[in-house]
Amino acid sequence: MPTSPDSVTHCPPEAGQARPRLAPSALNWLGVVPFFLFALLFLILPTATLMIGAFQDANGHFTLGNIAKLFDDSILSAYWISFEVSAASALGGGLIGLLLALAAIQGGLPGWIRPTLMTFSGVASNFAGIPLSFAFLSTLGRMGLVTVLLRNYADFDLYSTGFSILSFIGLTLTYLYFQIPLMVLIVTPAIDGLRAEWREACESLGGSSLAYWWHIALPILWPSILGSTLLLFANAFGAVATAYALTGSSLNIVPILLYAQIRGDVLHDQNLGYALALGMIVVTGLSNAGYIWLRSRAERGRE
Amino acid sequence: MAIAIGTIYFLLPLIATFEFSLKMNRDGYSFEAYKVVLSDPGFQATFGYSTLMAVLTIIVGILLVVPTAYWIQLKLPRLRPLVEFITLLPLVIPAIVIVFGYLKLYNSSAWLPLTGNDRATDFLLMCSYVTLALPYLYRSIDAGLRAIDVRTLTEAAESLGASWPSILLQVIFPNVKSAILSGAFLTFAVVIGEFTMASLLGRPAFGPYLQLIGANRAYEPSALAIIAFLVTWASMGLIQVFARNARPARKTA
Amino acid sequence: MAYLTINNLHKRFADHVVVHDFNMNIEQGEFVTFLGPSGCGKTTVLRMIAGFETPTSGHIRVGGEDITHQSPQKRGIGMVFQSYALFPNMNVTQNIGFGLKMRKCDSAEIARKVAEVIKLVELSGKENHYPHELSGGQRQRVALARALVVEPRILLLDEPLSALDARIRKNLREQIRDIQRRLGLTTIFVTHDQEEALTMSDRIFVMNQGRVEQEGRAEMVYTEPATEFVARFMGNYNLLGAADSQRLLGLSINGHLAIRPESIHVLDAHSQQADTLAGTIRQHQLLGNIIRYQIESAGVTLQVDRLNRTASDLMPAGTEVRLQISRDDMREVR
Ligand SMILES: Nc1ncnc2c1ncn2[C@@H]1O[C@H](COP(=O)(O)OP(=O)(O)OP(=O)(O)O)[C@@H](O)[C@H]1O
Ligand SMILES: [Mg+2]
């Protein structure tokens, strides 16, 4: 044992205890206690207490009243707008991100494109939140560069068409900025998993390029594609900062409603807040359950 | 073609933001907005606070995740699906829901009043950031551990008489250093501008500061966005650098 | 004219030439092997025949038709990949039927042919299994069946057995050879295992650094190596340089002298026979039915194989012996 005797000297008794491979697993479990304790305290219990709160009234008695209030028109419409924005940005981001990744990986483009796209995707997918909303205000806001350029040079008033950065389209366009690169990042491993020999085997058996995509590549990829899209959906559905900085409390989407609710800006009904949170978990949970299920299917297929 | 359109879509907002950030002086382009921002004590204080938070988050996150991932691979592979599931939960449960849960569970009259004073709230905020970082940290570290043969390395070290702490510190850590570092920079990028948690826990972090400036000023937000973009870019650039250096290291491992 | 002819084939990747001036002719129904060390260009030649790589120059013809620039789909050449390359999203039946589907056969015919070939490769009962539910040997047989079922003009096999363990390998190679004979398939088989090449092939092409070093019938290549490289690669030839053969045997040659270990006779030290060499046993190795001795003679160490008949045959190190080598068993190689 030539390296660092000092770290050895104080350890033997401890090592002697931890070492036996055949010892009852109690000691083994000790190693993961900190992690599970942390997860319990800062992830699971807080969520669970909200879920329980959703079914209680202010005095702690069981009630379905909070859940019923979710079906108020104004709240329902908030869920609906959230759903629309999330779905639109997930579908758009999923499709465009997939095409970009395919083009960069399999499109026979120059070699430097791929690492550049990957690095940029890493940056852009994390460039969410408040700075992103500033960037889009500077671009498509009333005084934004594109808006001004269009007005001055193309004599086209973007805002006269009813467009607003605060609208469904504006928000979707903004979300796409991080959704597309996120898709590129998470779908790339799956595309890399397509082996060159599959295409060659297909060709030598008489299959055209179209046949390859239709019968082999897409069936292999689709669980990853759909799963990644579901993840994008959850990602957009829970996003607060971008929308809040962009629109303040003026846009009626669920995360903002909940934010305002917690801050006590608008209405103040704790238990309704819990129900709102529960609704969000249900929506994102369903889409992520879909993701996990599809991913395990995709992995099962791999040799 | 697709790449060209993509490039325009992604560069245009950056260019527009940059252009806008230079217009603070009426009589032409200048870096006035940057000067104002950088000399604002609020900027310095909140950016410093968030940087400190990010560093603490990274340290605590690594100390939490590395031993767990290592232990799971070595001793309790059965638990892997469960642990993986838990680490993915922060992607399922929106941050705003998690922090709402904290407010309910740890409010000043609760059994563990972590929101009672500022230090405790800082601790809670850091824990919330560790939670947010969990999916990124766990995935990159777990992948790094899988790339080396953890079991054989551990057994080799054991047979040479190494104790558990020295196995972890001298054998395992150095071999997954680059995976840890890339997880760390990703965490940094996520934490530095985080808004929801910090705002709802009422701590003076960079995210809420950005929001405040955005609501009240015209040109400074653009300058801040460019700065934030550069910080993100630097984090990602460092990940690339470490990922590149990691390859030869893994081959010899 | 031969069925498959390749003329002056060259392949260059960026700055280095991987295949030089490759020529060969194969008759219909023949089973030939490309044998050579790793990296010598076997796969590259195969991929050019299949159409996955374009030759830098040269021509490939099948039945008189130039296919050098034809697309892989139109060549009708079957390929079995080293890594199987089964489609993971399809079960055994779908994998095997894929080529027929691409040829727009009707489903009844596909079902019939697939069932037939499944019986041929002995995979009955596995029809609905997915690749990940099969063993390595079974996967390889699916890959073989998939290539066979479309009745290719030529079948290419790229080290199809190298990922399998020794027993399955022996089994499967007999099966492959058997099917090939029954169907009369023109086949090229790639391997770097000389035993595999010797047992399976009608003809062997020994390749080295992108060239054909020697071609010939299996037994010829083994007993009559044309070059030093082939002698080293094919057997455990003793190779003597010019100086050694002059000193030891009084022969002046260019290149090398190749002597097979089993062609050297060991006589006892008092033997009075003419034309023998004095030697001393240095070491021995037991190889089952053969004992391989290292015998030193005039400063040269020779390998000599003797049958291992009884335990008392074994000669310990230090034993003095005389060696007899017939002139007919010495081959001069380049
Ligand atoms: N696409 C390529 N680009 C550059 N060089 C290549 C390419 N494909 C093969 N080579 C080189 O060509 C040479 C021959 O490769 P090839 O795959 O034909 O060897 P092989 O005889 O099949 O070896 P093995 O027995 O290991 O499979 C190698 O030196 C290899 O590095
Ligand atoms: Mg090869």
PDB file of N, CA and C in Angstrom, chain A residues 1 4 7 11 18-19 21 28-29 35 38 41-43 46 49-50 119-120 123 126-127 130-131 134-135 138-139 145 173 176-177 181 244 255 259 262-263 273-274 284-285 288, chain B residues 9-10 13 16-17 19 68 71 75 79 92 96-97 100-104 106 127 130-131 155 158 160 163-164 166 170 190 195 199 207 210-211 214 221-222 228-229 233 236 240:
ATOM      1  N   MET A   1       0.859  -1.213   0.000  1.00  0.00           N
ATOM      2  CA  MET A   1       0.000   0.000   0.000  1.00  0.00           C
ATOM      3  C   MET A   1       0.872   1.231   0.000  1.00  0.00           C
ATOM      4  N   SER A   4      -0.486   7.192   0.377  1.00  0.00           N
ATOM      5  CA  SER A   4      -1.029   7.891   1.540  1.00  0.00           C
ATOM      6  C   SER A   4      -1.329   7.014   2.747  1.00  0.00           C
ATOM      7  N   SER A   7      -4.241   8.046   5.447  1.00  0.00           N
ATOM      8  CA  SER A   7      -5.668   7.764   5.336  1.00  0.00           C
ATOM      9  C   SER A   7      -5.957   6.314   5.712  1.00  0.00           C
ATOM     10  N   CYS A  11      -8.290   4.001   9.682  1.00  0.00           N
ATOM     11  CA  CYS A  11      -9.471   3.320   9.175  1.00  0.00           C
ATOM     12  C   CYS A  11      -9.678   1.847   9.504  1.00  0.00           C
ATOM     13  N   ALA A  18     -17.187  -2.709   7.914  1.00  0.00           N
ATOM     14  CA  ALA A  18     -17.994  -2.516   6.721  1.00  0.00           C
ATOM     15  C   ALA A  18     -17.721  -3.590   5.685  1.00  0.00           C
ATOM     16  N   ARG A  19     -16.590  -4.248   5.830  1.00  0.00           N
ATOM     17  CA  ARG A  19     -16.163  -5.096   4.733  1.00  0.00           C
ATOM     18  C   ARG A  19     -16.969  -6.364   4.494  1.00  0.00           C
ATOM     19  N   ARG A  21     -18.706  -9.117   3.091  1.00  0.00           N
ATOM     20  CA  ARG A  21     -19.656  -9.179   1.982  1.00  0.00           C
ATOM     21  C   ARG A  21     -20.924  -9.920   2.374  1.00  0.00           C
ATOM     22  N   ASN A  28     -25.583  -2.685   4.629  1.00  0.00           N
ATOM     23  CA  ASN A  28     -25.673  -2.188   3.260  1.00  0.00           C
ATOM     24  C   ASN A  28     -26.708  -1.085   3.129  1.00  0.00           C
ATOM     25  N   TRP A  29     -27.823  -1.283   3.814  1.00  0.00           N
ATOM     26  CA  TRP A  29     -28.897  -0.296   3.716  1.00  0.00           C
ATOM     27  C   TRP A  29     -28.478   1.040   4.314  1.00  0.00           C
ATOM     28  N   PHE A  35     -29.580   9.425   1.417  1.00  0.00           N
ATOM     29  CA  PHE A  35     -30.302   9.765   0.197  1.00  0.00           C
ATOM     30  C   PHE A  35     -31.817   9.652   0.388  1.00  0.00           C
ATOM     31  N   PHE A  38     -33.133  12.358   2.611  1.00  0.00           N
ATOM     32  CA  PHE A  38     -33.222  13.634   1.902  1.00  0.00           C
ATOM     33  C   PHE A  38     -34.437  13.643   0.979  1.00  0.00           C
ATOM     34  N   LEU A  41     -37.620  14.026   2.994  1.00  0.00           N
ATOM     35  CA  LEU A  41     -37.854  15.324   3.621  1.00  0.00           C
ATOM     36  C   LEU A  41     -38.110  16.429   2.605  1.00  0.00           C
ATOM     37  N   PHE A  42     -37.400  16.391   1.496  1.00  0.00           N
ATOM     38  CA  PHE A  42     -37.446  17.553   0.621  1.00  0.00           C
ATOM     39  C   PHE A  42     -38.142  17.304  -0.712  1.00  0.00           C
ATOM     40  N   LEU A  43     -38.637  16.087  -0.867  1.00  0.00           N
ATOM     41  CA  LEU A  43     -39.302  15.805  -2.130  1.00  0.00           C
ATOM     42  C   LEU A  43     -40.641  15.119  -1.907  1.00  0.00           C
ATOM     43  N   PRO A  46     -43.120  16.851   1.269  1.00  0.00           N
ATOM     44  CA  PRO A  46     -43.761  18.109   0.871  1.00  0.00           C
ATOM     45  C   PRO A  46     -44.853  17.903  -0.168  1.00  0.00           C
ATOM     46  N   THR A  49     -47.865  16.085   1.475  1.00  0.00           N
ATOM     47  CA  THR A  49     -48.691  16.914   2.353  1.00  0.00           C
ATOM     48  C   THR A  49     -49.618  17.834   1.555  1.00  0.00           C
ATOM     49  N   LEU A  50     -49.139  18.239   0.354  1.00  0.00           N
ATOM     50  CA  LEU A  50     -50.017  19.030  -0.508  1.00  0.00           C
ATOM     51  C   LEU A  50     -51.181  18.191  -1.012  1.00  0.00           C
ATOM     52  N   THR A 119     -23.456  21.565 -28.099  1.00  0.00           N
ATOM     53  CA  THR A 119     -23.089  22.576 -27.121  1.00  0.00           C
ATOM     54  C   THR A 119     -24.158  23.655 -27.059  1.00  0.00           C
ATOM     55  N   PHE A 120     -24.568  24.113 -28.235  1.00  0.00           N
ATOM     56  CA  PHE A 120     -25.558  25.171 -28.237  1.00  0.00           C
ATOM     57  C   PHE A 120     -26.863  24.707 -27.593  1.00  0.00           C
ATOM     58  N   VAL A 123     -26.667  24.930 -23.941  1.00  0.00           N
ATOM     59  CA  VAL A 123     -26.822  26.305 -23.467  1.00  0.00           C
ATOM     60  C   VAL A 123     -28.280  26.740 -23.565  1.00  0.00           C
ATOM     61  N   ASN A 126     -30.899  25.430 -21.245  1.00  0.00           N
ATOM     62  CA  ASN A 126     -30.807  25.957 -19.887  1.00  0.00           C
ATOM     63  C   ASN A 126     -31.036  27.464 -19.828  1.00  0.00           C
ATOM     64  N   PHE A 127     -31.151  28.062 -20.990  1.00  0.00           N
ATOM     65  CA  PHE A 127     -31.357  29.497 -21.028  1.00  0.00           C
ATOM     66  C   PHE A 127     -32.856  29.753 -20.963  1.00  0.00           C
ATOM     67  N   ILE A 130     -36.181  33.815 -16.641  1.00  0.00           N
ATOM     68  CA  ILE A 130     -36.347  35.253 -16.804  1.00  0.00           C
ATOM     69  C   ILE A 130     -35.498  35.851 -17.926  1.00  0.00           C
ATOM     70  N   PRO A 131     -34.200  35.506 -18.010  1.00  0.00           N
ATOM     71  CA  PRO A 131     -33.411  36.084 -19.104  1.00  0.00           C
ATOM     72  C   PRO A 131     -34.018  35.783 -20.472  1.00  0.00           C
ATOM     73  N   PHE A 134     -36.675  38.208 -21.223  1.00  0.00           N
ATOM     74  CA  PHE A 134     -36.100  39.502 -21.623  1.00  0.00           C
ATOM     75  C   PHE A 134     -35.707  39.466 -23.086  1.00  0.00           C
ATOM     76  N   ALA A 135     -35.072  38.355 -23.470  1.00  0.00           N
ATOM     77  CA  ALA A 135     -34.608  38.239 -24.847  1.00  0.00           C
ATOM     78  C   ALA A 135     -35.776  38.311 -25.814  1.00  0.00           C
ATOM     79  N   SER A 138     -37.142  41.778 -26.121  1.00  0.00           N
ATOM     80  CA  SER A 138     -36.291  42.622 -26.952  1.00  0.00           C
ATOM     81  C   SER A 138     -36.449  42.290 -28.428  1.00  0.00           C
ATOM     82  N   THR A 139     -36.976  41.094 -28.705  1.00  0.00           N
ATOM     83  CA  THR A 139     -37.097  40.677 -30.095  1.00  0.00           C
ATOM     84  C   THR A 139     -38.487  40.945 -30.646  1.00  0.00           C
ATOM     85  N   LEU A 145     -36.741  44.272 -31.594  1.00  0.00           N
ATOM     86  CA  LEU A 145     -36.005  44.498 -32.826  1.00  0.00           C
ATOM     87  C   LEU A 145     -36.803  44.074 -34.055  1.00  0.00           C
ATOM     88  N   LEU A 173     -43.968  30.429 -28.813  1.00  0.00           N
ATOM     89  CA  LEU A 173     -42.736  30.748 -29.527  1.00  0.00           C
ATOM     90  C   LEU A 173     -41.563  30.869 -28.555  1.00  0.00           C
ATOM     91  N   LEU A 176     -40.572  27.453 -27.195  1.00  0.00           N
ATOM     92  CA  LEU A 176     -39.860  26.644 -28.184  1.00  0.00           C
ATOM     93  C   LEU A 176     -38.354  26.859 -28.078  1.00  0.00           C
ATOM     94  N   TYR A 177     -37.978  28.058 -27.604  1.00  0.00           N
ATOM     95  CA  TYR A 177     -36.555  28.374 -27.539  1.00  0.00           C
ATOM     96  C   TYR A 177     -35.798  27.408 -26.635  1.00  0.00           C
ATOM     97  N   PRO A 181     -34.042  22.757 -28.249  1.00  0.00           N
ATOM     98  CA  PRO A 181     -32.737  22.198 -27.873  1.00  0.00           C
ATOM     99  C   PRO A 181     -32.838  21.066 -26.860  1.00  0.00           C
ATOM    100  N   TYR A 244     -43.987  34.241 -16.119  1.00  0.00           N
ATOM    101  CA  TYR A 244     -44.234  35.297 -15.148  1.00  0.00           C
ATOM    102  C   TYR A 244     -43.495  36.574 -15.526  1.00  0.00           C
ATOM    103  N   PRO A 255     -49.468  27.551 -13.631  1.00  0.00           N
ATOM    104  CA  PRO A 255     -48.347  27.836 -12.726  1.00  0.00           C
ATOM    105  C   PRO A 255     -48.398  29.269 -12.200  1.00  0.00           C
ATOM    106  N   TYR A 259     -48.736  30.526  -8.476  1.00  0.00           N
ATOM    107  CA  TYR A 259     -47.745  31.448  -7.941  1.00  0.00           C
ATOM    108  C   TYR A 259     -48.431  32.612  -7.248  1.00  0.00           C
ATOM    109  N   ILE A 262     -49.997  31.498  -4.028  1.00  0.00           N
ATOM    110  CA  ILE A 262     -49.069  31.327  -2.909  1.00  0.00           C
ATOM    111  C   ILE A 262     -48.637  32.696  -2.367  1.00  0.00           C
ATOM    112  N   ARG A 263     -48.368  33.613  -3.300  1.00  0.00           N
ATOM    113  CA  ARG A 263     -47.953  34.945  -2.874  1.00  0.00           C
ATOM    114  C   ARG A 263     -49.085  35.706  -2.203  1.00  0.00           C
ATOM    115  N   GLY A 273     -55.278  26.172  -3.295  1.00  0.00           N
ATOM    116  CA  GLY A 273     -53.911  26.109  -3.807  1.00  0.00           C
ATOM    117  C   GLY A 273     -53.411  24.677  -3.847  1.00  0.00           C
ATOM    118  N   TYR A 274     -53.686  23.938  -2.756  1.00  0.00           N
ATOM    119  CA  TYR A 274     -53.254  22.542  -2.742  1.00  0.00           C
ATOM    120  C   TYR A 274     -53.893  21.772  -3.890  1.00  0.00           C
ATOM    121  N   THR A 284     -48.664  16.443 -15.049  1.00  0.00           N
ATOM    122  CA  THR A 284     -47.272  16.132 -15.390  1.00  0.00           C
ATOM    123  C   THR A 284     -46.939  14.689 -15.026  1.00  0.00           C
ATOM    124  N   GLY A 285     -47.546  14.202 -13.948  1.00  0.00           N
ATOM    125  CA  GLY A 285     -47.284  12.816 -13.556  1.00  0.00           C
ATOM    126  C   GLY A 285     -47.744  11.848 -14.624  1.00  0.00           C
ATOM    127  N   ASN A 288     -45.356  11.957 -17.499  1.00  0.00           N
ATOM    128  CA  ASN A 288     -44.072  11.322 -17.217  1.00  0.00           C
ATOM    129  C   ASN A 288     -44.191   9.822 -17.013  1.00  0.00           C
TER     130      ASN A 288
ATOM    131  N   TYR B   9     -33.460  31.296 -35.907  1.00  0.00           N
ATOM    132  CA  TYR B   9     -34.400  31.359 -34.799  1.00  0.00           C
ATOM    133  C   TYR B   9     -33.669  31.510 -33.465  1.00  0.00           C
ATOM    134  N   PHE B  10     -32.522  30.829 -33.360  1.00  0.00           N
ATOM    135  CA  PHE B  10     -31.841  30.872 -32.074  1.00  0.00           C
ATOM    136  C   PHE B  10     -30.913  32.072 -31.913  1.00  0.00           C
ATOM    137  N   PRO B  13     -33.001  36.255 -31.319  1.00  0.00           N
ATOM    138  CA  PRO B  13     -33.291  36.851 -30.008  1.00  0.00           C
ATOM    139  C   PRO B  13     -32.029  37.337 -29.294  1.00  0.00           C
ATOM    140  N   ALA B  16     -31.014  40.546 -31.026  1.00  0.00           N
ATOM    141  CA  ALA B  16     -31.952  41.607 -30.667  1.00  0.00           C
ATOM    142  C   ALA B  16     -31.713  42.088 -29.242  1.00  0.00           C
ATOM    143  N   THR B  17     -31.495  41.135 -28.352  1.00  0.00           N
ATOM    144  CA  THR B  17     -31.266  41.492 -26.962  1.00  0.00           C
ATOM    145  C   THR B  17     -29.999  42.324 -26.822  1.00  0.00           C
ATOM    146  N   GLU B  19     -28.508  44.061 -29.126  1.00  0.00           N
ATOM    147  CA  GLU B  19     -28.697  45.370 -29.760  1.00  0.00           C
ATOM    148  C   GLU B  19     -29.449  46.309 -28.810  1.00  0.00           C
ATOM    149  N   THR B  68     -24.218   7.538  -2.827  1.00  0.00           N
ATOM    150  CA  THR B  68     -25.429   6.756  -3.071  1.00  0.00           C
ATOM    151  C   THR B  68     -25.315   5.978  -4.377  1.00  0.00           C
ATOM    152  N   TRP B  71     -22.854   3.207  -3.964  1.00  0.00           N
ATOM    153  CA  TRP B  71     -23.341   2.138  -3.113  1.00  0.00           C
ATOM    154  C   TRP B  71     -24.381   1.281  -3.834  1.00  0.00           C
ATOM    155  N   LYS B  75     -23.577  -2.521  -4.046  1.00  0.00           N
ATOM    156  CA  LYS B  75     -24.190  -3.410  -3.068  1.00  0.00           C
ATOM    157  C   LYS B  75     -25.681  -3.652  -3.285  1.00  0.00           C
ATOM    158  N   LEU B  79     -31.998  -1.797  -5.866  1.00  0.00           N
ATOM    159  CA  LEU B  79     -32.659  -0.526  -5.570  1.00  0.00           C
ATOM    160  C   LEU B  79     -32.545   0.473  -6.710  1.00  0.00           C
ATOM    161  N   VAL B  92     -40.890  15.599 -12.749  1.00  0.00           N
ATOM    162  CA  VAL B  92     -42.333  15.355 -12.801  1.00  0.00           C
ATOM    163  C   VAL B  92     -43.078  16.396 -11.981  1.00  0.00           C
ATOM    164  N   ILE B  96     -42.606  24.707  -8.549  1.00  0.00           N
ATOM    165  CA  ILE B  96     -43.519  25.537  -7.769  1.00  0.00           C
ATOM    166  C   ILE B  96     -44.329  24.688  -6.793  1.00  0.00           C
ATOM    167  N   VAL B  97     -44.610  23.448  -7.182  1.00  0.00           N
ATOM    168  CA  VAL B  97     -45.345  22.554  -6.296  1.00  0.00           C
ATOM    169  C   VAL B  97     -44.463  22.148  -5.120  1.00  0.00           C
ATOM    170  N   PHE B 100     -44.110  24.963  -2.689  1.00  0.00           N
ATOM    171  CA  PHE B 100     -45.386  25.130  -2.007  1.00  0.00           C
ATOM    172  C   PHE B 100     -45.486  24.114  -0.866  1.00  0.00           C
ATOM    173  N   GLY B 101     -45.038  22.896  -1.168  1.00  0.00           N
ATOM    174  CA  GLY B 101     -44.997  21.862  -0.139  1.00  0.00           C
ATOM    175  C   GLY B 101     -44.107  22.252   1.017  1.00  0.00           C
ATOM    176  N   TYR B 102     -42.945  22.841   0.721  1.00  0.00           N
ATOM    177  CA  TYR B 102     -42.049  23.299   1.788  1.00  0.00           C
ATOM    178  C   TYR B 102     -42.759  24.313   2.673  1.00  0.00           C
ATOM    179  N   LEU B 103     -43.445  25.257   2.022  1.00  0.00           N
ATOM    180  CA  LEU B 103     -44.101  26.311   2.788  1.00  0.00           C
ATOM    181  C   LEU B 103     -45.147  25.729   3.725  1.00  0.00           C
ATOM    182  N   LYS B 104     -45.794  24.664   3.279  1.00  0.00           N
ATOM    183  CA  LYS B 104     -46.805  24.062   4.133  1.00  0.00           C
ATOM    184  C   LYS B 104     -46.158  23.252   5.262  1.00  0.00           C
ATOM    185  N   TYR B 106     -42.895  23.231   6.382  1.00  0.00           N
ATOM    186  CA  TYR B 106     -41.877  23.824   7.260  1.00  0.00           C
ATOM    187  C   TYR B 106     -42.213  25.258   7.673  1.00  0.00           C
ATOM    188  N   CYS B 127     -31.470  23.115  -0.103  1.00  0.00           N
ATOM    189  CA  CYS B 127     -32.018  21.766  -0.264  1.00  0.00           C
ATOM    190  C   CYS B 127     -32.941  21.700  -1.476  1.00  0.00           C
ATOM    191  N   VAL B 130     -30.753  21.397  -4.434  1.00  0.00           N
ATOM    192  CA  VAL B 130     -30.219  20.031  -4.568  1.00  0.00           C
ATOM    193  C   VAL B 130     -31.287  19.150  -5.200  1.00  0.00           C
ATOM    194  N   THR B 131     -32.523  19.334  -4.757  1.00  0.00           N
ATOM    195  CA  THR B 131     -33.614  18.560  -5.333  1.00  0.00           C
ATOM    196  C   THR B 131     -33.730  18.814  -6.830  1.00  0.00           C
ATOM    197  N   GLU B 155     -12.779  -3.836  -5.391  1.00  0.00           N
ATOM    198  CA  GLU B 155     -12.205  -5.056  -4.844  1.00  0.00           C
ATOM    199  C   GLU B 155     -10.686  -5.017  -4.902  1.00  0.00           C
ATOM    200  N   GLU B 158      -9.665  -2.834  -2.088  1.00  0.00           N
ATOM    201  CA  GLU B 158      -9.854  -3.530  -0.815  1.00  0.00           C
ATOM    202  C   GLU B 158      -8.737  -4.523  -0.590  1.00  0.00           C
ATOM    203  N   LEU B 160      -5.877  -4.417  -1.550  1.00  0.00           N
ATOM    204  CA  LEU B 160      -4.627  -3.738  -1.238  1.00  0.00           C
ATOM    205  C   LEU B 160      -4.692  -3.083   0.132  1.00  0.00           C
ATOM    206  N   SER B 163      -9.140   1.529   3.037  1.00  0.00           N
ATOM    207  CA  SER B 163     -10.364   1.650   3.817  1.00  0.00           C
ATOM    208  C   SER B 163     -11.437   2.274   2.934  1.00  0.00           C
ATOM    209  N   TRP B 164     -12.687   2.270   3.431  1.00  0.00           N
ATOM    210  CA  TRP B 164     -13.767   2.825   2.630  1.00  0.00           C
ATOM    211  C   TRP B 164     -13.551   4.289   2.267  1.00  0.00           C
ATOM    212  N   SER B 166     -10.840   5.923   1.930  1.00  0.00           N
ATOM    213  CA  SER B 166      -9.797   6.120   0.944  1.00  0.00           C
ATOM    214  C   SER B 166     -10.169   5.479  -0.394  1.00  0.00           C
ATOM    215  N   GLN B 170      -9.819   8.209  -3.079  1.00  0.00           N
ATOM    216  CA  GLN B 170      -8.620   8.049  -3.907  1.00  0.00           C
ATOM    217  C   GLN B 170      -8.825   7.179  -5.126  1.00  0.00           C
ATOM    218  N   VAL B 190     -28.306  25.766 -13.825  1.00  0.00           N
ATOM    219  CA  VAL B 190     -29.710  25.705 -13.419  1.00  0.00           C
ATOM    220  C   VAL B 190     -29.969  26.628 -12.229  1.00  0.00           C
ATOM    221  N   PHE B 195     -35.662  31.203 -10.267  1.00  0.00           N
ATOM    222  CA  PHE B 195     -36.576  32.242  -9.802  1.00  0.00           C
ATOM    223  C   PHE B 195     -37.628  31.736  -8.808  1.00  0.00           C
ATOM    224  N   SER B 199     -37.889  33.105  -5.036  1.00  0.00           N
ATOM    225  CA  SER B 199     -38.906  34.135  -4.882  1.00  0.00           C
ATOM    226  C   SER B 199     -39.936  33.737  -3.821  1.00  0.00           C
ATOM    227  N   GLY B 207     -32.329  35.422  -9.377  1.00  0.00           N
ATOM    228  CA  GLY B 207     -33.557  35.266 -10.164  1.00  0.00           C
ATOM    229  C   GLY B 207     -34.597  36.324  -9.836  1.00  0.00           C
ATOM    230  N   LEU B 210     -33.554  39.675 -11.072  1.00  0.00           N
ATOM    231  CA  LEU B 210     -33.793  39.820 -12.511  1.00  0.00           C
ATOM    232  C   LEU B 210     -35.233  40.210 -12.775  1.00  0.00           C
ATOM    233  N   GLN B 211     -36.123  39.542 -12.078  1.00  0.00           N
ATOM    234  CA  GLN B 211     -37.538  39.790 -12.287  1.00  0.00           C
ATOM    235  C   GLN B 211     -37.892  41.229 -11.904  1.00  0.00           C
ATOM    236  N   GLY B 214     -36.595  43.545 -14.444  1.00  0.00           N
ATOM    237  CA  GLY B 214     -37.399  43.401 -15.660  1.00  0.00           C
ATOM    238  C   GLY B 214     -38.690  44.173 -15.571  1.00  0.00           C
ATOM    239  N   PRO B 221     -32.543  45.050 -18.269  1.00  0.00           N
ATOM    240  CA  PRO B 221     -32.875  43.626 -18.409  1.00  0.00           C
ATOM    241  C   PRO B 221     -32.141  42.966 -19.576  1.00  0.00           C
ATOM    242  N   SER B 222     -32.025  43.687 -20.687  1.00  0.00           N
ATOM    243  CA  SER B 222     -31.344  43.093 -21.836  1.00  0.00           C
ATOM    244  C   SER B 222     -29.887  42.816 -21.510  1.00  0.00           C
ATOM    245  N   ALA B 228     -26.474  36.676 -18.309  1.00  0.00           N
ATOM    246  CA  ALA B 228     -26.929  35.345 -17.920  1.00  0.00           C
ATOM    247  C   ALA B 228     -26.606  34.332 -19.010  1.00  0.00           C
ATOM    248  N   PHE B 229     -26.784  34.780 -20.246  1.00  0.00           N
ATOM    249  CA  PHE B 229     -26.488  33.874 -21.355  1.00  0.00           C
ATOM    250  C   PHE B 229     -25.012  33.492 -21.350  1.00  0.00           C
ATOM    251  N   TRP B 233     -23.413  29.855 -21.023  1.00  0.00           N
ATOM    252  CA  TRP B 233     -22.502  29.391 -22.059  1.00  0.00           C
ATOM    253  C   TRP B 233     -21.179  28.921 -21.444  1.00  0.00           C
ATOM    254  N   MET B 236     -21.645  25.518 -19.869  1.00  0.00           N
ATOM    255  CA  MET B 236     -21.725  24.445 -20.855  1.00  0.00           C
ATOM    256  C   MET B 236     -20.385  24.227 -21.544  1.00  0.00           C
ATOM    257  N   GLN B 240     -18.137  20.756 -21.847  1.00  0.00           N
ATOM    258  CA  GLN B 240     -17.542  20.204 -23.067  1.00  0.00           C
ATOM    259  C   GLN B 240     -16.057  19.930 -22.862  1.00  0.00           C
TER     260      GLN B 240
END
